Amino acid sequence: MPATTNHQLRRQQLLDAIDTPVLLMAGSWISRNYPANWCPFRADSNFLLFFPQPEPNAAALFDPRDQSVTLFLDERTAEDALWHGPVPGFDEMKKGLGVDSVQKRTDLAAVIRKKVGKRRVRTVAIADPRATAEALALTGEDLDFTKADRVADKSLVAAIARLRDFKNSSELAEMRACAAVTAKAHVRAMAMTRPGMLEQELVGHVEGTFARQGCVPAYNTILSVRGEVLHNHAHHNLMLETDLVLLDAGAENHAGYCADVTRTWPVNGRFSPEAADVYDIVLAAEKAAIDAVRPGVRYRDIHMLAARVLTEGLVQLKLLRGNPDALVEAGAHAMFFPHGVGHLLGLDVHDMEQFGDQVGYAPGRTRSQQFGTRWLRLDRDLAPGMCFTIEPGIYFVPAILRNPEFRRQFKGQVDFTRAEAFLTMNSKRGFGGVRIEDDVHCTPSGAEVLTASVPKERAAIEALVGSGQ
Ligand code: GLY
Ligand code: MN
């Protein structure tokens, strides 16, 4: 039975925060073709916050009136034990998890009816549509997992977010463990890189490293010599001598916590002069952003700081023209940095993103309408315990740099002729993109970089690339 002290603490904190019963669903197996051939099971993150290694189909009722937590589990059958191995019985689960009662999953509706009576029950819509439909039939709510403002009642979202926002010491230990595994995977990928390999082979090294450490990818691995495609999940390219390869991959451990790291390196182990220039600008922006982390700082200001450092570098590279502040104000940086500087991190790689800007943005703050900055997923004031990514990048995206409207809008500010040279260099394969991403914990005195052991200095990367051959 996995350790559960922290989950018990979190359950008590939820009980203290609610005034009506709450039903949470773990979700269940989802078939990949015929019913008994399942995708790997992953419990909903809000369930993982309260229960270690939940079983598929588990449900839990939190009742603030008697401060009880009732866990509902599938009955143990001889047939299940034969095919999938024996699991602890209900008594053992109750004792091990420290819940008040364990009931048969088939009795969910009856137990809720009896225990709750006429009181209102709330739930959270989750990715598993069957579990959500079942929960909604019991609570009578009109929720929708795909609509950020209808995933759960706003006050329940706020109660859960208050718990998930600030990682305690045991959650931080999980996140550090994920970061360590992720570091191994990135180092292995760098070491195994050689020209002439398929991207897929490197993906094997990354995900094989996760698997050997008992982890899974926290999200679909992004590994590509086409790093300008921000979330490139295709891995069929041959990696040539002169390409840069971008790896954005993070491990998720048995507790459900995760890491999210990006590194970019030259396939042949030597940064070209252009690649070195661009890399150094991105690294400077990343370090400046990390240095700015401390309680009370607005995350949007960190985004703008990164944009400003990138812009200064792009002016020096003669890709942008003009005063850096005016360029950032006009949004010209987004021609090369078209996304936000990061997002919350925890049990989800974009933590609590299903709740949308109710969690990602402070009250009264709304998304910018400007191209680029409108993708900023977080605009809160930082506080101790918050974990998030810092991930600036510079990309040469044909669809942006050859877009006639952008060419008109930024005519005097972007040197599109020079940008075209980057789009066509490397025997017309193009420059691609550079992103550098670390995971940061905001402490009372500043940033703790959870992923500091993943090499990012150019010299360290050059020494590592190809060294495992
Ligand atoms: N790791 C992918 C992302 O942050 O969007
Ligand atoms: Mn990220």
Short mmCIF file of C-alpha atoms and ligand atoms in Angstrom, two decimals:
data_model
loop_
_atom_site.label_atom_id
_atom_site.label_comp_id
_atom_site.label_asym_id
_atom_site.label_seq_id
_atom_site.Cartn_x
_atom_site.Cartn_y
_atom_site.Cartn_z
CA MET A 1 0.00 0.00 0.00
CA PRO A 2 1.56 3.33 -1.02
CA ALA A 3 2.33 6.04 1.58
CA THR A 4 -0.66 8.22 2.19
CA THR A 5 0.11 10.79 4.91
CA ASN A 6 0.12 13.70 2.50
CA HIS A 7 -3.09 12.55 0.84
CA GLN A 8 -4.81 12.36 4.23
CA LEU A 9 -3.70 15.91 4.97
CA ARG A 10 -5.04 17.10 1.60
CA ARG A 11 -8.36 15.29 2.20
CA GLN A 12 -8.77 17.03 5.55
CA GLN A 13 -7.95 20.38 3.92
CA LEU A 14 -10.68 19.81 1.33
CA LEU A 15 -13.18 18.81 4.01
CA ASP A 16 -12.35 22.05 5.84
CA ALA A 17 -12.89 24.09 2.68
CA ILE A 18 -16.30 22.80 1.57
CA ASP A 19 -19.76 23.22 3.04
CA THR A 20 -21.65 20.69 0.92
CA PRO A 21 -20.68 17.12 -0.10
CA VAL A 22 -18.30 16.67 -3.02
CA LEU A 23 -18.11 13.59 -5.23
CA LEU A 24 -14.85 12.98 -7.07
CA MET A 25 -14.31 10.38 -9.77
CA ALA A 26 -10.97 8.77 -10.62
CA GLY A 27 -12.09 7.75 -14.12
CA SER A 28 -11.70 4.35 -15.60
CA TRP A 29 -10.11 2.31 -18.35
CA ILE A 30 -10.59 3.68 -21.82
CA SER A 31 -10.43 1.07 -24.57
CA ARG A 32 -8.07 1.54 -27.48
CA ASN A 33 -10.04 -0.77 -29.79
CA TYR A 34 -11.99 -3.78 -28.47
CA PRO A 35 -13.33 -3.30 -24.92
CA ALA A 36 -10.74 -5.35 -23.01
CA ASN A 37 -7.72 -3.72 -24.71
CA TRP A 38 -7.17 -0.63 -22.61
CA CYS A 39 -5.07 2.51 -22.82
CA PRO A 40 -2.83 2.88 -19.78
CA PHE A 41 -4.99 4.10 -16.89
CA ARG A 42 -4.31 7.53 -15.44
CA ALA A 43 -6.56 8.78 -12.65
CA ASP A 44 -7.89 12.33 -12.77
CA SER A 45 -5.42 14.73 -11.14
CA ASN A 46 -7.91 15.96 -8.56
CA PHE A 47 -8.32 12.37 -7.42
CA LEU A 48 -4.55 11.85 -7.36
CA LEU A 49 -4.27 14.80 -5.02
CA PHE A 50 -6.24 12.89 -2.38
CA PHE A 51 -5.46 9.22 -3.02
CA PRO A 52 -2.19 7.45 -3.84
CA GLN A 53 -2.27 5.26 -6.94
CA PRO A 54 -6.05 5.20 -7.33
CA GLU A 55 -7.78 2.18 -8.84
CA PRO A 56 -9.68 2.59 -12.10
CA ASN A 57 -13.33 3.30 -11.44
CA ALA A 58 -12.70 4.58 -7.91
CA ALA A 59 -14.96 7.36 -6.60
CA ALA A 60 -14.92 9.30 -3.34
CA LEU A 61 -17.52 11.23 -1.40
CA PHE A 62 -16.26 14.04 0.86
CA ASP A 63 -18.89 14.97 3.42
CA PRO A 64 -18.15 18.07 5.52
CA ARG A 65 -21.11 17.43 7.85
CA ASP A 66 -19.50 14.45 9.57
CA GLN A 67 -16.02 15.16 8.17
CA SER A 68 -16.03 11.78 6.45
CA VAL A 69 -14.46 10.43 3.29
CA THR A 70 -16.11 7.40 1.72
CA LEU A 71 -14.16 5.57 -0.94
CA PHE A 72 -15.96 3.47 -3.55
CA LEU A 73 -14.07 0.62 -5.19
CA ASP A 74 -14.88 -2.22 -7.55
CA GLU A 75 -15.59 -5.46 -5.80
CA ARG A 76 -12.72 -7.91 -5.72
CA THR A 77 -13.50 -10.98 -7.84
CA ALA A 78 -11.67 -14.26 -8.33
CA GLU A 79 -11.69 -13.58 -12.07
CA ASP A 80 -9.94 -10.21 -11.66
CA ALA A 81 -7.39 -11.81 -9.37
CA LEU A 82 -6.74 -14.48 -12.00
CA TRP A 83 -6.18 -12.04 -14.88
CA HIS A 84 -4.74 -9.00 -13.12
CA GLY A 85 -3.47 -10.27 -9.79
CA PRO A 86 -4.92 -9.99 -6.29
CA VAL A 87 -5.50 -6.55 -4.73
CA PRO A 88 -6.02 -5.65 -1.06
CA GLY A 89 -9.55 -6.12 0.28
CA PHE A 90 -11.81 -3.27 1.41
CA ASP A 91 -10.80 -3.53 5.10
CA GLU A 92 -7.15 -3.33 4.25
CA MET A 93 -7.77 -0.38 1.90
CA LYS A 94 -9.76 1.47 4.58
CA LYS A 95 -6.98 1.02 7.13
CA GLY A 96 -4.12 1.68 4.74
CA LEU A 97 -5.62 4.83 3.22
CA GLY A 98 -7.13 6.14 6.44
CA VAL A 99 -10.59 6.71 4.95
CA ASP A 100 -13.76 6.41 6.99
CA SER A 101 -15.41 3.78 4.87
CA VAL A 102 -14.87 1.73 1.71
CA GLN A 103 -18.02 0.80 -0.17
CA LYS A 104 -18.85 -1.17 -3.28
CA ARG A 105 -18.68 0.93 -6.41
CA THR A 106 -22.00 -0.52 -7.53
CA ASP A 107 -23.58 1.02 -4.41
CA LEU A 108 -22.41 4.57 -5.25
CA ALA A 109 -25.85 6.00 -6.04
CA ALA A 110 -27.57 4.29 -3.11
CA VAL A 111 -24.94 5.30 -0.56
CA ILE A 112 -24.93 8.92 -1.76
CA ARG A 113 -28.72 9.08 -1.63
CA LYS A 114 -28.77 7.76 1.91
CA LYS A 115 -25.85 9.76 3.24
CA VAL A 116 -26.54 13.08 1.56
CA GLY A 117 -30.32 13.20 1.69
CA LYS A 118 -31.59 16.45 0.23
CA ARG A 119 -28.29 18.29 0.44
CA ARG A 120 -26.65 19.54 -2.73
CA VAL A 121 -23.68 17.47 -4.00
CA ARG A 122 -21.04 18.89 -6.32
CA THR A 123 -18.58 17.15 -8.59
CA VAL A 124 -15.82 17.94 -11.08
CA ALA A 125 -16.14 16.97 -14.74
CA ILE A 126 -13.15 14.85 -15.78
CA ALA A 127 -11.62 13.62 -19.03
CA ASP A 128 -13.35 10.23 -18.82
CA PRO A 129 -16.81 10.92 -20.29
CA ARG A 130 -18.46 7.86 -18.75
CA ALA A 131 -17.34 8.76 -15.23
CA THR A 132 -18.41 12.37 -15.76
CA ALA A 133 -21.85 11.37 -17.07
CA GLU A 134 -22.35 9.09 -14.07
CA ALA A 135 -21.32 11.80 -11.61
CA LEU A 136 -23.55 14.41 -13.27
CA ALA A 137 -26.53 12.04 -13.13
CA LEU A 138 -25.96 11.86 -9.36
CA THR A 139 -25.36 15.55 -8.68
CA GLY A 140 -27.78 16.97 -11.25
CA GLU A 141 -25.18 19.54 -12.33
CA ASP A 142 -24.70 20.76 -15.90
CA LEU A 143 -20.92 20.54 -16.28
CA ASP A 144 -18.70 20.04 -19.29
CA PHE A 145 -15.05 18.96 -19.15
CA THR A 146 -14.31 20.66 -22.47
CA LYS A 147 -15.52 24.11 -21.34
CA ALA A 148 -13.11 25.69 -18.87
CA ASP A 149 -15.80 27.75 -17.16
CA ARG A 150 -18.10 24.73 -16.71
CA VAL A 151 -15.74 22.06 -15.35
CA ALA A 152 -16.99 22.57 -11.80
CA ASP A 153 -18.78 25.06 -9.59
CA LYS A 154 -16.50 28.12 -9.20
CA SER A 155 -16.19 27.88 -5.44
CA LEU A 156 -15.20 24.20 -5.68
CA VAL A 157 -12.60 25.06 -8.33
CA ALA A 158 -11.23 27.73 -5.99
CA ALA A 159 -11.10 25.28 -3.05
CA ILE A 160 -9.24 22.66 -5.09
CA ALA A 161 -6.93 25.25 -6.68
CA ARG A 162 -5.94 26.58 -3.25
CA LEU A 163 -4.64 23.09 -2.45
CA ARG A 164 -3.00 22.38 -5.81
CA ASP A 165 -1.47 25.85 -6.17
CA PHE A 166 1.02 25.55 -3.35
CA LYS A 167 3.12 22.41 -3.26
CA ASN A 168 4.00 21.11 0.20
CA SER A 169 7.25 19.34 1.05
CA SER A 170 6.04 15.91 0.08
CA GLU A 171 4.73 17.13 -3.29
CA LEU A 172 7.99 18.98 -3.89
CA ALA A 173 9.86 15.74 -3.21
CA GLU A 174 7.77 14.06 -5.92
CA MET A 175 8.48 16.90 -8.34
CA ARG A 176 12.20 16.75 -7.62
CA ALA A 177 12.11 13.01 -8.28
CA CYS A 178 10.40 13.59 -11.65
CA ALA A 179 12.96 16.27 -12.47
CA ALA A 180 15.81 13.84 -11.72
CA VAL A 181 14.39 11.20 -14.06
CA THR A 182 13.78 13.83 -16.72
CA ALA A 183 17.39 14.97 -16.41
CA LYS A 184 18.58 11.39 -17.02
CA ALA A 185 16.41 11.18 -20.15
CA HIS A 186 17.65 14.47 -21.61
CA VAL A 187 21.28 13.60 -20.88
CA ARG A 188 20.80 10.18 -22.48
CA ALA A 189 19.21 11.71 -25.59
CA MET A 190 22.05 14.22 -25.96
CA ALA A 191 24.66 11.49 -25.52
CA MET A 192 23.02 9.15 -28.04
CA THR A 193 22.54 11.78 -30.76
CA ARG A 194 24.38 11.22 -34.01
CA PRO A 195 23.78 12.46 -37.55
CA GLY A 196 21.80 10.05 -39.70
CA MET A 197 19.53 8.87 -36.91
CA LEU A 198 15.76 9.01 -37.05
CA GLU A 199 14.16 11.28 -34.45
CA GLN A 200 12.15 8.23 -33.34
CA GLU A 201 15.32 6.48 -32.16
CA LEU A 202 16.07 9.32 -29.77
CA VAL A 203 12.47 9.29 -28.56
CA GLY A 204 13.11 5.65 -27.66
CA HIS A 205 16.05 6.68 -25.50
CA VAL A 206 13.98 9.36 -23.76
CA GLU A 207 10.91 7.27 -23.08
CA GLY A 208 12.98 4.15 -22.36
CA THR A 209 14.77 6.11 -19.65
CA PHE A 210 11.42 7.14 -18.17
CA ALA A 211 10.21 3.55 -18.24
CA ARG A 212 13.37 2.19 -16.62
CA GLN A 213 12.77 4.61 -13.74
CA GLY A 214 9.10 3.61 -13.35
CA CYS A 215 7.82 6.75 -15.04
CA VAL A 216 5.76 7.56 -18.12
CA PRO A 217 5.85 10.63 -20.37
CA ALA A 218 3.82 13.36 -18.69
CA TYR A 219 2.72 14.48 -22.17
CA ASN A 220 3.42 13.43 -25.73
CA THR A 221 7.15 13.84 -26.24
CA ILE A 222 8.17 16.67 -28.53
CA LEU A 223 11.41 15.77 -30.28
CA SER A 224 12.16 17.25 -33.64
CA VAL A 225 14.63 18.90 -35.93
CA ARG A 226 11.59 21.00 -36.87
CA GLY A 227 11.69 22.76 -33.53
CA GLU A 228 9.80 25.74 -34.94
CA VAL A 229 6.65 23.59 -34.78
CA LEU A 230 5.93 24.33 -31.13
CA HIS A 231 4.27 21.04 -30.23
CA ASN A 232 5.79 18.77 -32.85
CA HIS A 233 4.81 15.19 -32.08
CA ALA A 234 5.94 13.72 -35.42
CA HIS A 235 9.21 11.81 -35.13
CA HIS A 236 9.89 10.56 -38.63
CA ASN A 237 12.63 13.00 -39.73
CA LEU A 238 16.19 11.98 -40.33
CA MET A 239 18.48 14.14 -38.19
CA LEU A 240 21.18 15.63 -40.34
CA GLU A 241 24.66 16.88 -39.38
CA THR A 242 23.65 20.54 -39.55
CA ASP A 243 20.25 20.32 -37.82
CA LEU A 244 19.34 21.50 -34.34
CA VAL A 245 17.18 19.04 -32.42
CA LEU A 246 14.66 20.26 -29.86
CA LEU A 247 13.52 17.91 -27.09
CA ASP A 248 10.57 18.88 -24.88
CA ALA A 249 9.88 15.91 -22.60
CA GLY A 250 9.09 15.31 -18.96
CA ALA A 251 8.58 12.32 -16.72
CA GLU A 252 5.46 11.64 -14.66
CA ASN A 253 5.94 9.36 -11.67
CA HIS A 254 3.67 6.90 -9.85
CA ALA A 255 2.25 9.74 -7.73
CA GLY A 256 1.16 11.61 -10.86
CA TYR A 257 3.51 14.60 -10.50
CA CYS A 258 5.57 15.65 -13.47
CA ALA A 259 8.41 17.60 -15.01
CA ASP A 260 8.46 19.57 -18.26
CA VAL A 261 11.88 20.32 -19.74
CA THR A 262 13.10 21.55 -23.10
CA ARG A 263 16.63 21.54 -24.40
CA THR A 264 17.96 22.21 -27.90
CA TRP A 265 21.26 20.96 -29.26
CA PRO A 266 23.14 20.57 -32.54
CA VAL A 267 22.95 17.08 -34.03
CA ASN A 268 26.69 17.09 -34.78
CA GLY A 269 27.60 18.41 -31.34
CA ARG A 270 28.87 21.80 -32.52
CA PHE A 271 26.75 24.96 -32.51
CA SER A 272 27.09 26.83 -35.80
CA PRO A 273 27.82 30.57 -35.38
CA GLU A 274 24.13 31.41 -36.06
CA ALA A 275 22.91 28.67 -33.72
CA ALA A 276 25.30 29.85 -31.00
CA ASP A 277 24.02 33.42 -31.34
CA VAL A 278 20.37 32.45 -31.15
CA TYR A 279 21.02 29.94 -28.35
CA ASP A 280 22.84 32.51 -26.22
CA ILE A 281 19.96 34.97 -26.55
CA VAL A 282 17.39 32.38 -25.48
CA LEU A 283 19.60 31.28 -22.58
CA ALA A 284 20.05 34.89 -21.46
CA ALA A 285 16.28 35.41 -21.54
CA GLU A 286 15.67 32.20 -19.62
CA LYS A 287 18.21 33.09 -16.93
CA ALA A 288 16.88 36.65 -16.59
CA ALA A 289 13.34 35.30 -16.20
CA ILE A 290 14.43 32.77 -13.56
CA ASP A 291 16.40 35.43 -11.69
CA ALA A 292 13.26 37.58 -11.53
CA VAL A 293 11.24 34.90 -9.72
CA ARG A 294 10.28 35.80 -6.18
CA PRO A 295 7.08 36.11 -4.16
CA GLY A 296 4.90 39.03 -5.19
CA VAL A 297 6.26 39.27 -8.74
CA ARG A 298 3.61 39.23 -11.44
CA TYR A 299 4.19 36.30 -13.83
CA ARG A 300 3.21 38.45 -16.80
CA ASP A 301 6.11 40.77 -15.95
CA ILE A 302 8.43 37.77 -16.17
CA HIS A 303 7.01 37.01 -19.60
CA MET A 304 7.58 40.63 -20.68
CA LEU A 305 11.12 40.58 -19.25
CA ALA A 306 11.94 37.46 -21.29
CA ALA A 307 10.41 39.13 -24.36
CA ARG A 308 12.55 42.21 -23.73
CA VAL A 309 15.82 40.20 -23.44
CA LEU A 310 14.96 38.21 -26.57
CA THR A 311 14.19 41.44 -28.39
CA GLU A 312 17.50 43.05 -27.43
CA GLY A 313 19.28 40.00 -28.81
CA LEU A 314 17.22 39.97 -31.98
CA VAL A 315 18.06 43.64 -32.52
CA GLN A 316 21.75 42.78 -32.18
CA LEU A 317 21.27 39.96 -34.68
CA LYS A 318 19.64 42.54 -36.95
CA LEU A 319 16.44 40.53 -37.21
CA LEU A 320 14.56 43.30 -35.40
CA ARG A 321 15.09 47.05 -35.83
CA GLY A 322 14.37 49.81 -33.36
CA ASN A 323 14.03 50.49 -29.69
CA PRO A 324 13.55 47.19 -27.77
CA ASP A 325 10.83 48.61 -25.49
CA ALA A 326 8.86 49.95 -28.45
CA LEU A 327 9.30 46.64 -30.30
CA VAL A 328 7.97 44.67 -27.33
CA GLU A 329 5.11 47.14 -26.90
CA ALA A 330 4.16 46.63 -30.55
CA GLY A 331 4.42 42.84 -30.23
CA ALA A 332 7.22 42.51 -32.81
CA HIS A 333 9.06 39.98 -30.60
CA ALA A 334 6.20 37.55 -31.20
CA MET A 335 7.35 37.13 -34.79
CA PHE A 336 10.11 34.99 -33.23
CA PHE A 337 8.66 34.19 -29.77
CA PRO A 338 4.99 33.46 -30.42
CA HIS A 339 4.04 31.85 -27.09
CA GLY A 340 3.90 32.56 -23.37
CA VAL A 341 6.94 32.13 -21.15
CA GLY A 342 5.40 29.24 -19.21
CA HIS A 343 2.62 27.77 -17.14
CA LEU A 344 1.80 26.18 -13.78
CA LEU A 345 3.21 22.70 -13.22
CA GLY A 346 2.21 19.93 -10.83
CA LEU A 347 -0.05 16.95 -11.28
CA ASP A 348 -0.74 18.18 -14.81
CA VAL A 349 1.96 19.45 -17.11
CA HIS A 350 -0.16 22.56 -17.64
CA ASP A 351 -1.40 22.39 -14.10
CA MET A 352 -5.15 22.87 -13.71
CA GLU A 353 -5.45 24.10 -17.28
CA GLN A 354 -8.87 22.46 -17.53
CA PHE A 355 -10.10 25.17 -15.12
CA GLY A 356 -8.88 27.86 -17.53
CA ASP A 357 -8.11 31.42 -16.53
CA GLN A 358 -10.12 31.16 -13.31
CA VAL A 359 -6.97 29.50 -11.98
CA GLY A 360 -4.31 30.75 -14.41
CA TYR A 361 -5.19 34.45 -14.14
CA ALA A 362 -5.64 36.60 -11.05
CA PRO A 363 -9.12 38.10 -10.60
CA GLY A 364 -9.57 41.14 -12.84
CA ARG A 365 -6.80 40.12 -15.24
CA THR A 366 -7.69 38.96 -18.71
CA ARG A 367 -5.83 37.61 -21.71
CA SER A 368 -3.99 40.01 -23.95
CA GLN A 369 -5.41 40.19 -27.46
CA GLN A 370 -1.93 40.59 -28.94
CA PHE A 371 -0.49 37.79 -31.09
CA GLY A 372 1.96 35.84 -28.92
CA THR A 373 1.11 37.24 -25.51
CA ARG A 374 -2.43 35.92 -25.85
CA TRP A 375 -0.91 32.46 -25.31
CA LEU A 376 0.32 33.41 -21.86
CA ARG A 377 -1.30 30.72 -19.70
CA LEU A 378 -0.43 32.27 -16.34
CA ASP A 379 -0.87 35.81 -15.02
CA ARG A 380 -0.78 35.56 -11.25
CA ASP A 381 1.43 37.08 -8.60
CA LEU A 382 3.96 34.47 -7.54
CA ALA A 383 3.86 33.03 -4.02
CA PRO A 384 5.96 30.47 -2.14
CA GLY A 385 5.08 26.91 -3.11
CA MET A 386 4.00 27.72 -6.65
CA CYS A 387 5.69 25.62 -9.34
CA PHE A 388 5.79 26.64 -12.97
CA THR A 389 7.93 26.54 -16.08
CA ILE A 390 10.13 29.19 -17.62
CA GLU A 391 10.49 28.47 -21.34
CA PRO A 392 11.41 31.24 -23.74
CA GLY A 393 12.32 30.42 -27.32
CA ILE A 394 13.24 31.83 -30.69
CA TYR A 395 11.73 30.17 -33.74
CA PHE A 396 11.85 30.74 -37.47
CA VAL A 397 8.31 29.83 -38.46
CA PRO A 398 7.56 30.13 -42.19
CA ALA A 399 3.84 30.63 -41.52
CA ILE A 400 4.65 33.70 -39.40
CA LEU A 401 7.62 35.21 -41.20
CA ARG A 402 6.04 34.83 -44.64
CA ASN A 403 2.58 35.95 -43.53
CA PRO A 404 1.65 38.98 -45.70
CA GLU A 405 -0.31 40.63 -42.90
CA PHE A 406 2.59 40.41 -40.43
CA ARG A 407 4.96 41.58 -43.15
CA ARG A 408 2.81 44.69 -43.54
CA GLN A 409 2.30 45.22 -39.82
CA PHE A 410 5.98 44.89 -38.87
CA LYS A 411 7.52 46.21 -42.09
CA GLY A 412 9.86 48.69 -40.42
CA GLN A 413 10.55 46.56 -37.34
CA VAL A 414 11.36 43.08 -38.64
CA ASP A 415 14.05 42.52 -41.26
CA PHE A 416 12.07 39.96 -43.24
CA THR A 417 14.85 39.58 -45.80
CA ARG A 418 17.27 38.57 -43.09
CA ALA A 419 14.61 36.34 -41.52
CA GLU A 420 14.21 34.66 -44.91
CA ALA A 421 17.92 33.76 -44.80
CA PHE A 422 17.24 31.84 -41.56
CA LEU A 423 14.23 30.14 -43.15
CA THR A 424 16.34 28.88 -46.02
CA MET A 425 19.69 28.15 -44.34
CA ASN A 426 20.82 24.61 -43.64
CA SER A 427 20.33 23.54 -47.29
CA LYS A 428 16.80 25.00 -47.25
CA ARG A 429 15.80 22.88 -44.21
CA GLY A 430 15.66 26.12 -42.25
CA PHE A 431 17.08 27.06 -38.87
CA GLY A 432 14.19 25.57 -36.88
CA GLY A 433 13.84 26.80 -33.33
CA VAL A 434 15.52 27.01 -29.94
CA ARG A 435 13.60 26.65 -26.68
CA ILE A 436 15.11 26.27 -23.22
CA GLU A 437 12.72 25.27 -20.46
CA ASP A 438 13.21 24.64 -16.75
CA ASP A 439 10.85 23.90 -13.88
CA VAL A 440 10.88 26.42 -11.08
CA HIS A 441 9.62 26.37 -7.51
CA CYS A 442 9.04 29.82 -6.03
CA THR A 443 10.58 29.87 -2.54
CA PRO A 444 10.36 32.78 -0.06
CA SER A 445 13.74 33.98 -1.32
CA GLY A 446 13.51 33.30 -5.06
CA ALA A 447 13.67 30.48 -7.57
CA GLU A 448 14.58 26.89 -6.86
CA VAL A 449 15.26 25.41 -10.29
CA LEU A 450 14.00 21.86 -9.94
CA THR A 451 15.59 20.86 -13.25
CA ALA A 452 18.97 22.53 -12.74
CA SER A 453 20.82 19.28 -13.41
CA VAL A 454 19.81 19.18 -17.07
CA PRO A 455 22.77 20.70 -18.93
CA LYS A 456 22.06 23.96 -20.71
CA GLU A 457 25.39 25.77 -21.07
CA ARG A 458 26.63 25.49 -24.64
CA ALA A 459 30.00 23.98 -23.65
CA ALA A 460 28.35 21.33 -21.47
CA ILE A 461 25.98 20.40 -24.27
CA GLU A 462 28.76 20.22 -26.86
CA ALA A 463 30.75 17.93 -24.56
CA LEU A 464 27.78 15.64 -24.10
CA VAL A 465 26.25 15.35 -27.57
CA GLY A 466 27.30 12.11 -29.25
CA SER A 467 29.40 10.99 -26.28
CA GLY A 468 27.31 7.85 -25.77
CA GLN A 469 28.08 6.39 -29.18
N1 GLY B 1 5.64 20.78 -22.72
C1 GLY B 1 4.75 21.37 -23.62
C2 GLY B 1 4.19 22.67 -23.16
O1 GLY B 1 4.58 23.19 -22.16
O2 GLY B 1 3.29 23.20 -23.77
MN MN B 2 6.10 23.68 -20.81
#
